Every structure is written in C-alpha cells, then in structure tokens.
PDB file of C-alpha atoms in Angstrom:
ATOM      1  CA  ASN A 486       2.988  23.371 -36.839  1.00  0.00           C
ATOM      2  CA  ALA A 487       0.267  23.545 -34.303  1.00  0.00           C
ATOM      3  CA  GLY A 488       1.188  20.898 -32.410  1.00  0.00           C
ATOM      4  CA  VAL A 489      -1.332  19.079 -30.051  1.00  0.00           C
ATOM      5  CA  THR A 490      -4.493  20.694 -29.959  1.00  0.00           C
ATOM      6  CA  GLN A 491      -7.840  19.687 -27.839  1.00  0.00           C
ATOM      7  CA  THR A 492     -11.404  20.906 -28.318  1.00  0.00           C
ATOM      8  CA  PRO A 493     -13.673  21.658 -26.704  1.00  0.00           C
ATOM      9  CA  LYS A 494     -11.428  23.891 -24.282  1.00  0.00           C
ATOM     10  CA  PHE A 495     -14.485  23.770 -21.539  1.00  0.00           C
ATOM     11  CA  GLN A 496     -17.227  21.584 -21.315  1.00  0.00           C
ATOM     12  CA  VAL A 497     -20.638  21.093 -18.824  1.00  0.00           C
ATOM     13  CA  LEU A 498     -22.433  17.638 -18.794  1.00  0.00           C
ATOM     14  CA  LYS A 499     -25.427  16.362 -17.105  1.00  0.00           C
ATOM     15  CA  THR A 500     -24.943  12.818 -15.268  1.00  0.00           C
ATOM     16  CA  GLY A 501     -25.315  10.277 -17.748  1.00  0.00           C
ATOM     17  CA  GLN A 502     -24.728  12.322 -20.998  1.00  0.00           C
ATOM     18  CA  SER A 503     -22.120  11.040 -23.042  1.00  0.00           C
ATOM     19  CA  MET A 504     -19.622  13.065 -25.734  1.00  0.00           C
ATOM     20  CA  THR A 505     -16.346  13.067 -27.103  1.00  0.00           C
ATOM     21  CA  LEU A 506     -13.220  15.297 -26.569  1.00  0.00           C
ATOM     22  CA  GLN A 507     -10.938  15.552 -29.421  1.00  0.00           C
ATOM     23  CA  CYS A 508      -7.535  15.471 -29.686  1.00  0.00           C
ATOM     24  CA  ALA A 509      -5.270  15.767 -32.888  1.00  0.00           C
ATOM     25  CA  GLN A 510      -1.427  16.077 -33.412  1.00  0.00           C
ATOM     26  CA  ASP A 511       0.225  17.165 -36.668  1.00  0.00           C
ATOM     27  CA  MET A 512       4.085  15.867 -35.597  1.00  0.00           C
ATOM     28  CA  ASN A 513       3.077  12.549 -37.136  1.00  0.00           C
ATOM     29  CA  HIS A 514       4.031  11.233 -33.871  1.00  0.00           C
ATOM     30  CA  GLU A 515       3.113   7.300 -33.139  1.00  0.00           C
ATOM     31  CA  TYR A 516       2.524   7.903 -29.319  1.00  0.00           C
ATOM     32  CA  MET A 517      -0.537   8.998 -28.154  1.00  0.00           C
ATOM     33  CA  SER A 518      -2.063   9.321 -24.761  1.00  0.00           C
ATOM     34  CA  TRP A 519      -5.165  10.993 -22.020  1.00  0.00           C
ATOM     35  CA  TYR A 520      -4.515  11.980 -18.739  1.00  0.00           C
ATOM     36  CA  ARG A 521      -6.650  13.425 -16.479  1.00  0.00           C
ATOM     37  CA  GLN A 522      -5.389  15.960 -13.874  1.00  0.00           C
ATOM     38  CA  ASP A 523      -7.149  16.128 -10.256  1.00  0.00           C
ATOM     39  CA  PRO A 524      -5.827  18.248  -7.337  1.00  0.00           C
ATOM     40  CA  GLY A 525      -3.323  16.726  -5.214  1.00  0.00           C
ATOM     41  CA  MET A 526      -2.895  13.740  -7.488  1.00  0.00           C
ATOM     42  CA  GLY A 527      -0.667  14.468 -10.332  1.00  0.00           C
ATOM     43  CA  LEU A 528      -1.984  13.328 -14.095  1.00  0.00           C
ATOM     44  CA  ARG A 529      -3.109   9.431 -14.099  1.00  0.00           C
ATOM     45  CA  LEU A 530      -3.034   7.964 -17.590  1.00  0.00           C
ATOM     46  CA  ILE A 531      -6.509   6.838 -18.902  1.00  0.00           C
ATOM     47  CA  HIS A 532      -5.678   5.468 -22.274  1.00  0.00           C
ATOM     48  CA  TYR A 533      -2.855   5.001 -24.920  1.00  0.00           C
ATOM     49  CA  SER A 534      -1.791   4.186 -28.107  1.00  0.00           C
ATOM     50  CA  VAL A 535       1.729   3.513 -30.103  1.00  0.00           C
ATOM     51  CA  GLY A 536       0.340   3.675 -33.480  1.00  0.00           C
ATOM     52  CA  ALA A 537      -3.089   3.636 -35.450  1.00  0.00           C
ATOM     53  CA  GLY A 538      -5.230   0.515 -34.781  1.00  0.00           C
ATOM     54  CA  ILE A 539      -3.631   0.106 -31.606  1.00  0.00           C
ATOM     55  CA  THR A 540      -4.680   1.498 -28.123  1.00  0.00           C
ATOM     56  CA  ASP A 541      -4.034  -0.036 -24.520  1.00  0.00           C
ATOM     57  CA  GLN A 542      -5.557   0.925 -20.929  1.00  0.00           C
ATOM     58  CA  GLY A 543      -3.580   2.805 -18.652  1.00  0.00           C
ATOM     59  CA  GLU A 544      -4.157   3.696 -15.007  1.00  0.00           C
ATOM     60  CA  VAL A 545      -8.054   4.591 -14.846  1.00  0.00           C
ATOM     61  CA  PRO A 546      -9.466   3.369 -17.875  1.00  0.00           C
ATOM     62  CA  ASN A 547     -13.166   2.601 -16.448  1.00  0.00           C
ATOM     63  CA  GLY A 548     -15.958   4.910 -18.091  1.00  0.00           C
ATOM     64  CA  TYR A 549     -13.849   5.761 -21.285  1.00  0.00           C
ATOM     65  CA  ASN A 550     -12.911   4.806 -24.582  1.00  0.00           C
ATOM     66  CA  VAL A 551     -10.631   5.738 -27.305  1.00  0.00           C
ATOM     67  CA  SER A 552     -10.186   4.638 -30.994  1.00  0.00           C
ATOM     68  CA  ARG A 553      -7.201   5.482 -33.249  1.00  0.00           C
ATOM     69  CA  SER A 554      -8.237   5.307 -36.913  1.00  0.00           C
ATOM     70  CA  THR A 555      -5.368   7.515 -37.821  1.00  0.00           C
ATOM     71  CA  THR A 556      -1.864   8.615 -36.817  1.00  0.00           C
ATOM     72  CA  GLU A 557      -3.292  12.539 -36.340  1.00  0.00           C
ATOM     73  CA  ASP A 558      -6.308  11.604 -34.176  1.00  0.00           C
ATOM     74  CA  PHE A 559      -6.913  10.305 -30.710  1.00  0.00           C
ATOM     75  CA  PRO A 560     -10.127  11.069 -29.810  1.00  0.00           C
ATOM     76  CA  LEU A 561     -11.673  10.168 -25.832  1.00  0.00           C
ATOM     77  CA  ARG A 562     -15.126   9.156 -25.436  1.00  0.00           C
ATOM     78  CA  LEU A 563     -17.023   9.043 -22.048  1.00  0.00           C
ATOM     79  CA  LEU A 564     -20.046   6.719 -22.324  1.00  0.00           C
ATOM     80  CA  SER A 565     -22.158   8.056 -19.472  1.00  0.00           C
ATOM     81  CA  ALA A 566     -20.717  10.875 -17.407  1.00  0.00           C
ATOM     82  CA  ALA A 567     -20.356  10.803 -14.133  1.00  0.00           C
ATOM     83  CA  PRO A 568     -19.337  13.750 -11.680  1.00  0.00           C
ATOM     84  CA  SER A 569     -16.289  11.805 -10.619  1.00  0.00           C
ATOM     85  CA  GLN A 570     -15.562  12.115 -13.995  1.00  0.00           C
ATOM     86  CA  THR A 571     -15.333  16.227 -13.442  1.00  0.00           C
ATOM     87  CA  SER A 572     -11.532  16.892 -14.392  1.00  0.00           C
ATOM     88  CA  VAL A 573      -9.272  18.484 -16.605  1.00  0.00           C
ATOM     89  CA  TYR A 574      -8.259  16.515 -19.441  1.00  0.00           C
ATOM     90  CA  PHE A 575      -4.780  16.563 -21.127  1.00  0.00           C
ATOM     91  CA  CYS A 576      -3.896  14.386 -24.305  1.00  0.00           C
ATOM     92  CA  ALA A 577       0.028  14.200 -25.154  1.00  0.00           C
ATOM     93  CA  SER A 578       1.830  12.744 -28.286  1.00  0.00           C
ATOM     94  CA  SER A 579       5.724  11.550 -28.842  1.00  0.00           C
ATOM     95  CA  ARG A 580       7.760   9.645 -31.343  1.00  0.00           C
ATOM     96  CA  VAL A 581       8.145   6.178 -30.453  1.00  0.00           C
ATOM     97  CA  GLY A 582      11.727   4.335 -30.977  1.00  0.00           C
ATOM     98  CA  THR A 583      14.281   2.394 -29.158  1.00  0.00           C
ATOM     99  CA  SER A 584      14.797   5.093 -26.619  1.00  0.00           C
ATOM    100  CA  SER A 585      12.315   5.984 -23.790  1.00  0.00           C
ATOM    101  CA  TYR A 586      13.707   9.416 -23.192  1.00  0.00           C
ATOM    102  CA  ASN A 587      11.460  10.617 -26.226  1.00  0.00           C
ATOM    103  CA  GLU A 588       9.454  14.048 -24.915  1.00  0.00           C
ATOM    104  CA  GLN A 589       5.775  14.013 -24.544  1.00  0.00           C
ATOM    105  CA  PHE A 590       4.243  17.442 -25.855  1.00  0.00           C
ATOM    106  CA  PHE A 591       1.205  18.232 -24.247  1.00  0.00           C
ATOM    107  CA  GLY A 592      -2.182  19.692 -25.363  1.00  0.00           C
ATOM    108  CA  PRO A 593      -3.955  22.981 -23.338  1.00  0.00           C
ATOM    109  CA  GLY A 594      -6.036  20.387 -21.786  1.00  0.00           C
ATOM    110  CA  THR A 595     -10.102  20.565 -21.845  1.00  0.00           C
ATOM    111  CA  ARG A 596     -11.851  21.193 -18.437  1.00  0.00           C
ATOM    112  CA  LEU A 597     -14.789  19.149 -17.815  1.00  0.00           C
ATOM    113  CA  THR A 598     -17.783  19.226 -15.172  1.00  0.00           C
ATOM    114  CA  VAL A 599     -20.644  16.615 -14.631  1.00  0.00           C
ATOM    115  CA  LEU A 600     -22.943  17.902 -12.878  1.00  0.00           C
TER     116      LEU A 600
ATOM    117  CA  ALA B 498       7.380  -1.241 -11.435  1.00  0.00           C
ATOM    118  CA  GLN B 499       8.433   2.305 -11.396  1.00  0.00           C
ATOM    119  CA  SER B 500       7.185   5.224  -9.299  1.00  0.00           C
ATOM    120  CA  VAL B 501       7.678   8.533  -8.766  1.00  0.00           C
ATOM    121  CA  THR B 502       7.568  10.568  -5.045  1.00  0.00           C
ATOM    122  CA  GLN B 503       7.606  14.518  -4.681  1.00  0.00           C
ATOM    123  CA  LEU B 504       8.626  14.823  -1.498  1.00  0.00           C
ATOM    124  CA  ASP B 505       6.727  18.445  -0.616  1.00  0.00           C
ATOM    125  CA  SER B 506       3.208  19.229  -1.977  1.00  0.00           C
ATOM    126  CA  HIS B 507       4.244  23.160  -1.542  1.00  0.00           C
ATOM    127  CA  VAL B 508       7.054  25.489  -1.415  1.00  0.00           C
ATOM    128  CA  SER B 509       7.707  28.694  -0.392  1.00  0.00           C
ATOM    129  CA  VAL B 510      10.758  30.656  -1.184  1.00  0.00           C
ATOM    130  CA  SER B 511      11.728  34.031  -1.568  1.00  0.00           C
ATOM    131  CA  GLU B 512      12.521  36.093  -4.754  1.00  0.00           C
ATOM    132  CA  GLY B 513      16.177  35.536  -5.433  1.00  0.00           C
ATOM    133  CA  THR B 514      16.672  33.174  -2.780  1.00  0.00           C
ATOM    134  CA  PRO B 515      17.451  29.393  -4.167  1.00  0.00           C
ATOM    135  CA  VAL B 516      14.736  26.724  -4.959  1.00  0.00           C
ATOM    136  CA  LEU B 517      14.851  23.138  -4.486  1.00  0.00           C
ATOM    137  CA  LEU B 518      12.013  20.658  -5.083  1.00  0.00           C
ATOM    138  CA  ARG B 519      12.794  17.042  -4.121  1.00  0.00           C
ATOM    139  CA  CYS B 520      11.820  14.073  -6.081  1.00  0.00           C
ATOM    140  CA  ASN B 521      12.709  10.430  -5.518  1.00  0.00           C
ATOM    141  CA  TYR B 522      11.981   7.522  -7.810  1.00  0.00           C
ATOM    142  CA  SER B 523      11.530   3.680  -7.830  1.00  0.00           C
ATOM    143  CA  SER B 524      12.587   1.972 -11.167  1.00  0.00           C
ATOM    144  CA  SER B 525      13.623  -1.657 -11.938  1.00  0.00           C
ATOM    145  CA  TYR B 526      15.309  -0.277 -15.223  1.00  0.00           C
ATOM    146  CA  SER B 527      17.605   2.041 -16.203  1.00  0.00           C
ATOM    147  CA  PRO B 528      15.165   5.178 -15.769  1.00  0.00           C
ATOM    148  CA  SER B 529      13.855   8.234 -17.978  1.00  0.00           C
ATOM    149  CA  LEU B 530      13.368  11.079 -15.912  1.00  0.00           C
ATOM    150  CA  PHE B 531      11.630  14.166 -16.456  1.00  0.00           C
ATOM    151  CA  TRP B 532      10.759  17.770 -14.595  1.00  0.00           C
ATOM    152  CA  TYR B 533       7.758  19.439 -16.167  1.00  0.00           C
ATOM    153  CA  VAL B 534       6.521  22.999 -15.138  1.00  0.00           C
ATOM    154  CA  GLN B 535       2.507  23.866 -15.211  1.00  0.00           C
ATOM    155  CA  HIS B 536       1.513  27.359 -14.790  1.00  0.00           C
ATOM    156  CA  PRO B 537      -2.032  28.533 -13.735  1.00  0.00           C
ATOM    157  CA  ASN B 538      -4.706  27.452 -16.357  1.00  0.00           C
ATOM    158  CA  LYS B 539      -1.915  26.139 -18.692  1.00  0.00           C
ATOM    159  CA  GLY B 540      -0.531  23.415 -20.518  1.00  0.00           C
ATOM    160  CA  LEU B 541       2.535  21.459 -19.423  1.00  0.00           C
ATOM    161  CA  GLN B 542       6.046  22.185 -20.652  1.00  0.00           C
ATOM    162  CA  LEU B 543       9.120  20.156 -20.216  1.00  0.00           C
ATOM    163  CA  LEU B 544      11.699  22.039 -18.474  1.00  0.00           C
ATOM    164  CA  LEU B 545      14.880  19.172 -18.616  1.00  0.00           C
ATOM    165  CA  LYS B 546      14.789  15.692 -18.960  1.00  0.00           C
ATOM    166  CA  TYR B 547      17.470  12.933 -17.876  1.00  0.00           C
ATOM    167  CA  THR B 548      19.113  10.943 -20.900  1.00  0.00           C
ATOM    168  CA  SER B 549      22.036   9.057 -19.451  1.00  0.00           C
ATOM    169  CA  ALA B 550      24.418  11.311 -20.752  1.00  0.00           C
ATOM    170  CA  ALA B 551      25.274  13.068 -17.924  1.00  0.00           C
ATOM    171  CA  THR B 552      23.943  13.485 -14.205  1.00  0.00           C
ATOM    172  CA  LEU B 553      23.694  17.064 -13.966  1.00  0.00           C
ATOM    173  CA  VAL B 554      21.022  18.506 -16.333  1.00  0.00           C
ATOM    174  CA  LYS B 555      20.570  21.875 -17.263  1.00  0.00           C
ATOM    175  CA  GLY B 556      16.852  22.742 -18.382  1.00  0.00           C
ATOM    176  CA  ILE B 557      14.961  26.277 -19.799  1.00  0.00           C
ATOM    177  CA  ASN B 558      15.094  29.579 -17.577  1.00  0.00           C
ATOM    178  CA  GLY B 559      17.716  28.223 -15.044  1.00  0.00           C
ATOM    179  CA  PHE B 560      16.962  25.215 -13.973  1.00  0.00           C
ATOM    180  CA  GLU B 561      19.136  22.342 -12.865  1.00  0.00           C
ATOM    181  CA  ALA B 562      18.872  18.539 -11.796  1.00  0.00           C
ATOM    182  CA  GLU B 563      20.861  16.005 -10.579  1.00  0.00           C
ATOM    183  CA  PHE B 564      20.444  12.442 -10.804  1.00  0.00           C
ATOM    184  CA  LYS B 565      21.589  10.498  -8.135  1.00  0.00           C
ATOM    185  CA  LYS B 566      21.715   6.531  -8.804  1.00  0.00           C
ATOM    186  CA  SER B 567      22.696   6.003  -5.034  1.00  0.00           C
ATOM    187  CA  GLU B 568      19.884   7.956  -3.595  1.00  0.00           C
ATOM    188  CA  THR B 569      17.548   7.204  -6.593  1.00  0.00           C
ATOM    189  CA  SER B 570      16.764  10.594  -6.465  1.00  0.00           C
ATOM    190  CA  PHE B 571      16.227  13.928  -9.014  1.00  0.00           C
ATOM    191  CA  HIS B 572      16.059  17.242  -7.423  1.00  0.00           C
ATOM    192  CA  LEU B 573      14.860  20.351  -9.173  1.00  0.00           C
ATOM    193  CA  THR B 574      17.022  23.070  -8.237  1.00  0.00           C
ATOM    194  CA  LYS B 575      17.084  26.650  -9.322  1.00  0.00           C
ATOM    195  CA  PRO B 576      19.910  29.356  -7.797  1.00  0.00           C
ATOM    196  CA  SER B 577      17.531  32.202  -7.645  1.00  0.00           C
ATOM    197  CA  ALA B 578      13.773  32.253  -7.779  1.00  0.00           C
ATOM    198  CA  HIS B 579      12.013  34.923 -10.011  1.00  0.00           C
ATOM    199  CA  MET B 580       8.331  35.788  -9.745  1.00  0.00           C
ATOM    200  CA  SER B 581       7.492  34.198 -13.078  1.00  0.00           C
ATOM    201  CA  ASP B 582       8.861  30.791 -11.631  1.00  0.00           C
ATOM    202  CA  ALA B 583       5.221  30.240  -9.478  1.00  0.00           C
ATOM    203  CA  ALA B 584       3.998  27.439 -10.563  1.00  0.00           C
ATOM    204  CA  GLU B 585       3.298  23.457 -10.148  1.00  0.00           C
ATOM    205  CA  TYR B 586       5.938  21.137 -10.779  1.00  0.00           C
ATOM    206  CA  PHE B 587       5.717  17.468 -12.287  1.00  0.00           C
ATOM    207  CA  CYS B 588       8.467  15.088 -11.782  1.00  0.00           C
ATOM    208  CA  VAL B 589       7.822  12.075 -14.388  1.00  0.00           C
ATOM    209  CA  VAL B 590       9.683   8.756 -14.976  1.00  0.00           C
ATOM    210  CA  SER B 591       9.147   6.811 -17.917  1.00  0.00           C
ATOM    211  CA  ASP B 592       8.476   3.258 -18.160  1.00  0.00           C
ATOM    212  CA  SER B 593      11.506   1.738 -19.920  1.00  0.00           C
ATOM    213  CA  SER B 594      10.277  -1.602 -20.237  1.00  0.00           C
ATOM    214  CA  GLY B 595       8.865  -0.465 -23.971  1.00  0.00           C
ATOM    215  CA  THR B 596       5.676   0.962 -23.152  1.00  0.00           C
ATOM    216  CA  TYR B 597       6.653   4.837 -23.184  1.00  0.00           C
ATOM    217  CA  LYS B 598       4.233   5.070 -20.328  1.00  0.00           C
ATOM    218  CA  TYR B 599       4.749   8.201 -18.040  1.00  0.00           C
ATOM    219  CA  ILE B 600       4.628   8.132 -14.371  1.00  0.00           C
ATOM    220  CA  PHE B 601       3.816  11.321 -12.881  1.00  0.00           C
ATOM    221  CA  GLY B 602       4.475  12.739  -9.185  1.00  0.00           C
ATOM    222  CA  THR B 603       1.496  14.062  -7.370  1.00  0.00           C
ATOM    223  CA  GLY B 604       3.048  17.652  -8.180  1.00  0.00           C
ATOM    224  CA  THR B 605       4.862  20.439  -5.932  1.00  0.00           C
ATOM    225  CA  ARG B 606       3.524  23.825  -6.020  1.00  0.00           C
ATOM    226  CA  LEU B 607       6.085  26.596  -5.999  1.00  0.00           C
ATOM    227  CA  LYS B 608       5.155  29.823  -4.617  1.00  0.00           C
ATOM    228  CA  VAL B 609       7.396  32.887  -4.632  1.00  0.00           C
ATOM    229  CA  LEU B 610       7.251  35.747  -2.272  1.00  0.00           C
ATOM    230  CA  ALA B 611       8.318  39.059  -3.035  1.00  0.00           C
TER     231      ALA B 611
END
C-alpha cells in the first residue's frame, strides 16, 4: 500500500513551458485535491475532485487544469508556466461520506521552479 | 465561510518545557478541526483531529488539543518539548457544508532549543 504518490519530486521549467504533475493513490479514495505551499501562506487549494469525472476549482485555480478519468489518478497540468507558479505542490486524498472528519492523506510533494 | 487563524508564526521553546501553539477558527457549521505537522522537506502528517466525540483530543507523540466552542479555539499543547518536535504545524478546518475542502492556517514554525 503506497498511499499517495507524486512524480516528479523536483522540476525546473522555463517560462511558457507546460507540464503535468502526476498524483496517484491506491486507497480507493473518492476525494483528491491539489495544493500549493508558499512561505507564510500555508497550503492553498488549487483544484479538487469528489470522484471520477467530477472536478471543481479551489482557491487559486488560474493557470492550472485537472482531470479525473480514474479513481486512482489526478494529474495537475500547468498550461504555460510562470515564475509565480514556483512553489511546492502537494496532492492529497480522502474518503467521502457523511462525515467531514475524514482525514486527508498527503503525498510527499513536488518542488517546482519556473525560471 | 470557514477560516482559521494561527496566532503565532514562530514559537521557540526549550527542550523539556511545555509547547502551546494557538489556533482560532471561524465556522458557520459545527467544525471539523485538524492539526498537521510538517518536518523540513517532508510531507504532512496528521497529529490529531476533532470529531465532536470529546473536546480534549489526544494525538500522536504526546500532543493534545482542546476544542473550546465559546472561544472558537483549538490550541495544540504538549507537556514537554523534544528536539524532534521542531517542525511546522498547521491548523486546519474542514468545510462541513459537504465539499470536503480543507482550509489551512498559515502555519506555526516551532523551534526547540537545547
């Protein structure tokens, strides 16, 4: 049971390049989400999904796309990278149910630098 | 709308002394509250969560938090700090309106002095 995995761990892009950050979970969780972490700002929600085929925007969605074709995978696409997207990106997953107490499990993160 | 405020961005304690990390929340609903820890260059690990079953919640590594509805607080405590507790701590409120979204505080960096 690997939990939540993210690839790559590190990435350097040039302004204007596109790329996809991969996220996968093997816990059969319905809910998956992407966050970015910047110093002094905590984690901010980019996009989230409550099941295959269902996605929605979070707090800071501009410049990012997501899709959810399977329960396991939730890739994050940067359409045209900008220096403001330099950050650490975390993927998380949790069960969905009648309780909001479900713990979110986090991946190890991807450190992205945009030059 | 829910929000969470961590009152201190940095806290320094000596090893063996108590730890207090403060968190206040705002919620229109009965809140779900969590504390996560992040060690340097690592991911996030759940310390404890408030599930409404008990106001005093015990977590891993000797940490506790007390839910005080009248004060809208969920402060994290530990009786005796250890060097390994040095990390960043996040207070989180979960959107209980059904969207399952987490709202993070800005974090408190705990430094433990020898």
